Short mmCIF file of C-alpha atoms in Angstrom, two decimals:
data_model
loop_
_atom_site.label_atom_id
_atom_site.label_comp_id
_atom_site.label_asym_id
_atom_site.label_seq_id
_atom_site.Cartn_x
_atom_site.Cartn_y
_atom_site.Cartn_z
CA UNK A 1 0.00 0.00 0.00
CA UNK A 2 1.41 3.33 -1.03
CA UNK A 3 1.87 5.73 1.87
CA UNK A 4 0.39 9.19 1.34
CA UNK A 5 2.78 12.11 1.82
CA UNK A 6 2.25 13.96 5.09
CA UNK A 7 -0.04 16.96 4.91
CA UNK A 8 1.52 20.37 5.35
CA UNK A 9 0.56 21.97 8.60
CA UNK A 10 -0.91 25.42 8.83
CA UNK A 11 -1.73 27.89 6.11
CA UNK A 12 0.59 28.71 3.21
CA UNK A 13 3.16 31.38 3.99
CA UNK A 14 2.09 34.79 2.73
CA UNK A 15 2.96 38.40 3.28
CA UNK A 16 0.86 39.94 6.03
CA UNK A 17 -0.08 43.56 5.36
CA UNK A 18 -1.26 46.22 7.74
CA UNK A 19 -1.43 50.02 7.40
CA UNK A 20 1.60 50.60 9.64
CA UNK A 21 3.83 48.33 7.55
CA UNK A 22 2.56 49.86 4.32
CA UNK A 23 3.31 53.39 5.52
CA UNK A 24 6.76 52.48 6.87
CA UNK A 25 7.70 50.79 3.59
CA UNK A 26 6.29 53.70 1.58
CA UNK A 27 8.46 56.14 3.54
CA UNK A 28 11.56 54.05 2.80
CA UNK A 29 10.65 53.88 -0.88
CA UNK A 30 9.94 57.60 -1.06
CA UNK A 31 13.45 58.22 0.29
CA UNK A 32 14.81 56.34 -2.73
CA UNK A 33 12.60 57.38 -5.65
CA UNK A 34 11.06 60.65 -4.49
CA UNK A 35 8.34 61.94 -6.81
CA UNK A 36 8.61 58.79 -8.94
CA UNK A 37 6.90 56.80 -6.17
CA UNK A 38 4.04 54.58 -7.41
CA UNK A 39 1.71 52.05 -5.86
CA UNK A 40 3.14 49.37 -8.18
CA UNK A 41 6.61 50.03 -6.76
CA UNK A 42 5.23 49.86 -3.23
CA UNK A 43 3.49 46.54 -3.91
CA UNK A 44 6.69 45.10 -5.37
CA UNK A 45 8.71 46.23 -2.35
CA UNK A 46 6.15 44.59 -0.05
CA UNK A 47 6.09 41.41 -2.12
CA UNK A 48 2.36 41.54 -2.90
CA UNK A 49 0.09 42.21 -5.85
CA UNK A 50 -1.03 45.86 -6.25
CA UNK A 51 -4.63 44.76 -5.71
CA UNK A 52 -3.70 43.57 -2.21
CA UNK A 53 -2.63 47.08 -1.25
CA UNK A 54 -6.06 48.46 -2.01
CA UNK A 55 -7.59 46.25 0.67
CA UNK A 56 -5.81 48.50 3.18
CA UNK A 57 -5.38 51.90 1.50
CA UNK A 58 -7.59 53.55 -1.08
CA UNK A 59 -5.04 55.40 -3.19
CA UNK A 60 -1.53 56.79 -3.51
CA UNK A 61 -2.82 60.07 -2.04
CA UNK A 62 -4.00 58.21 1.05
CA UNK A 63 -0.57 56.61 1.48
CA UNK A 64 1.10 60.02 1.19
CA UNK A 65 -1.43 61.47 3.63
CA UNK A 66 -0.57 58.76 6.16
CA UNK A 67 3.13 59.53 5.75
CA UNK A 68 2.30 63.19 6.35
CA UNK A 69 0.48 62.18 9.53
CA UNK A 70 3.52 60.20 10.66
CA UNK A 71 5.68 63.32 10.30
CA UNK A 72 3.06 65.55 11.94
CA UNK A 73 3.04 63.37 15.06
CA UNK A 74 6.58 64.53 15.72
CA UNK A 75 5.73 68.24 15.60
CA UNK A 76 5.13 69.98 18.94
CA UNK A 77 2.23 72.45 18.89
CA UNK A 78 1.70 72.60 22.65
CA UNK A 79 2.86 76.21 22.95
CA UNK A 80 0.31 77.37 20.40
CA UNK A 81 -2.38 75.25 22.06
CA UNK A 82 -1.62 76.97 25.37
CA UNK A 83 -1.67 80.35 23.66
CA UNK A 84 -5.12 79.67 22.27
CA UNK A 85 -6.37 79.24 25.84
CA UNK A 86 -4.42 82.06 27.51
CA UNK A 87 -4.14 84.84 24.92
CA UNK A 88 -7.23 86.78 26.10
CA UNK A 89 -5.45 87.34 29.44
CA UNK A 90 -2.54 89.05 27.68
CA UNK A 91 -3.75 92.63 27.62
CA UNK A 92 -1.12 94.65 25.77
CA UNK A 93 -0.40 94.22 22.04
CA UNK A 94 3.30 93.75 22.80
CA UNK A 95 2.55 90.97 25.31
CA UNK A 96 0.35 89.08 22.88
CA UNK A 97 2.82 89.47 20.01
CA UNK A 98 5.72 88.31 22.19
CA UNK A 99 3.73 85.31 23.42
CA UNK A 100 2.88 84.42 19.82
CA UNK A 101 6.54 84.63 18.85
CA UNK A 102 7.62 82.26 21.64
CA UNK A 103 4.96 79.71 20.76
CA UNK A 104 5.58 80.00 17.01
CA UNK A 105 9.33 79.57 17.51
CA UNK A 106 8.78 76.40 19.54
CA UNK A 107 6.56 75.01 16.78
CA UNK A 108 9.01 76.07 14.07
CA UNK A 109 11.99 74.33 15.66
CA UNK A 110 10.01 71.15 16.18
CA UNK A 111 8.74 71.33 12.58
CA UNK A 112 12.25 71.50 11.14
CA UNK A 113 13.47 68.63 13.32
CA UNK A 114 10.60 66.42 12.16
CA UNK A 115 11.21 67.04 8.46
CA UNK A 116 15.02 67.14 8.63
CA UNK A 117 14.92 63.53 9.84
CA UNK A 118 13.67 62.49 6.38
CA UNK A 119 14.42 65.25 3.84
CA UNK A 120 13.58 63.17 0.77
CA UNK A 121 9.86 63.28 1.59
CA UNK A 122 9.71 67.08 1.82
CA UNK A 123 9.03 67.91 -1.84
CA UNK A 124 6.29 65.29 -2.11
CA UNK A 125 4.54 66.05 1.19
CA UNK A 126 4.70 69.82 0.61
CA UNK A 127 2.38 69.29 -2.38
CA UNK A 128 0.11 66.66 -0.80
CA UNK A 129 -3.43 67.83 0.15
CA UNK A 130 -4.28 67.29 3.81
CA UNK A 131 -7.92 66.22 3.34
CA UNK A 132 -7.04 62.57 4.08
CA UNK A 133 -4.50 63.35 6.82
CA UNK A 134 -6.33 63.89 10.14
CA UNK A 135 -3.17 64.13 12.25
CA UNK A 136 -1.74 66.77 9.92
CA UNK A 137 -5.04 68.63 10.00
CA UNK A 138 -5.00 68.51 13.80
CA UNK A 139 -1.56 70.10 13.77
CA UNK A 140 -2.78 72.91 11.51
CA UNK A 141 -5.97 73.27 13.55
CA UNK A 142 -3.90 73.88 16.68
CA UNK A 143 -1.57 76.27 14.87
CA UNK A 144 -4.51 78.16 13.41
CA UNK A 145 -6.21 78.50 16.78
CA UNK A 146 -3.02 79.82 18.33
CA UNK A 147 -2.44 82.34 15.56
CA UNK A 148 -6.02 83.63 15.74
CA UNK A 149 -5.93 83.85 19.53
CA UNK A 150 -2.74 85.89 19.31
CA UNK A 151 -4.52 88.39 17.11
CA UNK A 152 -3.69 87.51 13.52
CA UNK A 153 -6.68 88.40 11.30
CA UNK A 154 -8.42 85.48 9.61
CA UNK A 155 -7.41 86.76 6.19
CA UNK A 156 -3.71 86.64 7.16
CA UNK A 157 -3.40 83.66 9.52
CA UNK A 158 -2.80 81.00 6.86
CA UNK A 159 -0.60 83.36 4.85
CA UNK A 160 1.66 83.69 7.88
CA UNK A 161 1.70 79.90 8.31
CA UNK A 162 2.71 79.56 4.65
CA UNK A 163 5.42 82.19 5.08
CA UNK A 164 6.93 80.27 7.96
CA UNK A 165 6.53 76.87 6.30
CA UNK A 166 8.32 77.98 3.13
CA UNK A 167 11.36 78.86 5.23
CA UNK A 168 11.09 75.82 7.51
CA UNK A 169 10.86 73.30 4.68
CA UNK A 170 13.83 74.94 2.97
CA UNK A 171 15.79 74.78 6.22
CA UNK A 172 15.01 71.08 6.62
CA UNK A 173 16.40 70.48 3.12
CA UNK A 174 19.43 72.66 3.79
CA UNK A 175 20.31 70.52 6.80
CA UNK A 176 20.88 67.60 4.41
CA UNK A 177 22.78 69.60 1.76
CA UNK A 178 26.43 68.73 0.99
CA UNK A 179 29.04 70.86 2.76
CA UNK A 180 30.54 72.12 -0.49
CA UNK A 181 27.27 73.03 -2.19
CA UNK A 182 28.49 76.60 -2.88
CA UNK A 183 32.04 75.62 -3.87
CA UNK A 184 32.70 76.75 -7.49
CA UNK A 185 35.46 74.15 -7.79
CA UNK A 186 37.44 74.48 -11.04
CA UNK A 187 35.45 77.62 -11.91
CA UNK A 188 36.81 79.48 -8.89
CA UNK A 189 38.87 81.92 -11.00
CA UNK A 190 35.77 82.99 -12.93
CA UNK A 191 33.77 83.40 -9.73
CA UNK A 192 36.30 84.70 -7.19
CA UNK A 193 33.72 86.07 -4.76
CA UNK A 194 32.07 82.68 -4.36
CA UNK A 195 35.46 81.00 -4.03
CA UNK A 196 36.46 83.42 -1.26
CA UNK A 197 33.15 83.11 0.58
CA UNK A 198 33.18 79.32 0.37
CA UNK A 199 36.75 79.28 1.64
CA UNK A 200 35.75 81.38 4.64
CA UNK A 201 32.83 79.07 5.40
CA UNK A 202 35.08 76.02 5.15
CA UNK A 203 37.51 77.55 7.67
CA UNK A 204 34.84 78.56 10.16
CA UNK A 205 32.81 75.36 10.00
CA UNK A 206 30.45 73.93 7.42
CA UNK A 207 27.88 71.20 7.12
CA UNK A 208 25.45 70.91 10.02
CA UNK A 209 27.02 73.86 11.82
CA UNK A 210 26.57 76.16 8.82
CA UNK A 211 23.00 74.97 8.24
CA UNK A 212 22.16 75.56 11.91
CA UNK A 213 23.57 79.10 11.80
CA UNK A 214 21.65 79.88 8.60
CA UNK A 215 18.47 78.59 10.24
CA UNK A 216 18.98 80.77 13.33
CA UNK A 217 19.58 83.89 11.21
CA UNK A 218 16.51 83.25 9.08
CA UNK A 219 14.18 82.27 11.92
CA UNK A 220 15.12 85.32 13.99
CA UNK A 221 14.67 87.65 11.02
CA UNK A 222 11.28 86.26 10.00
CA UNK A 223 9.87 86.09 13.53
CA UNK A 224 11.12 89.59 14.37
CA UNK A 225 9.39 91.01 11.31
CA UNK A 226 6.17 89.10 11.95
CA UNK A 227 6.16 90.04 15.64
CA UNK A 228 6.43 93.72 14.73
CA UNK A 229 3.65 93.36 12.18
CA UNK A 230 1.39 91.64 14.69
CA UNK A 231 2.07 94.36 17.27
CA UNK A 232 0.99 97.00 14.73
CA UNK A 233 -2.14 95.02 13.88
CA UNK A 234 -3.06 94.71 17.56
CA UNK A 235 -2.24 98.34 18.31
#
């Protein structure tokens, strides 16, 4: 009598998907391909058919929105949340403007840290709508409440957020830039000013130190100007 082969135990091995794994893998892929990211690439990286992805996420935009939410979780808005509750008690225009500046600076520094940790996603996320990103929307909701409580008019509040974000996103990218990005190299004789300036930077410290100094100069300049403008508005 021929003996039957033993039956395999358990279910066949297969890739187990969940939203957290999809988002983590998408972030890794986005670091590599940037704006060329596609759902087909993501499915291949995960070892599944594209149709399997859509059992967990509805679209590429939803994946990008979830990545945006991941980044937003690392941004501290607590100072602006506190300002939204306490601003009415700050009576003078100068007090309210100064309180806004402190809270906005705390948010700004946290914002840059969150994006600088993964600079390759900046260009994509900066153009991703937030309609499917509740955590990102919560961040902006808190920021908006703080700005309005400080006294920014409704017509200007988001414009000020955009002004700050343009600088903050650029600063996050700058933190990852090569140290010799301004070095004219073999063209130094044609561009002597740039060669001299780059040489000075190289002697005084470049890389992360230079990016940090540039960030401090820019943040102080922007916040000082906005604080003065808010004081005039409140006055």
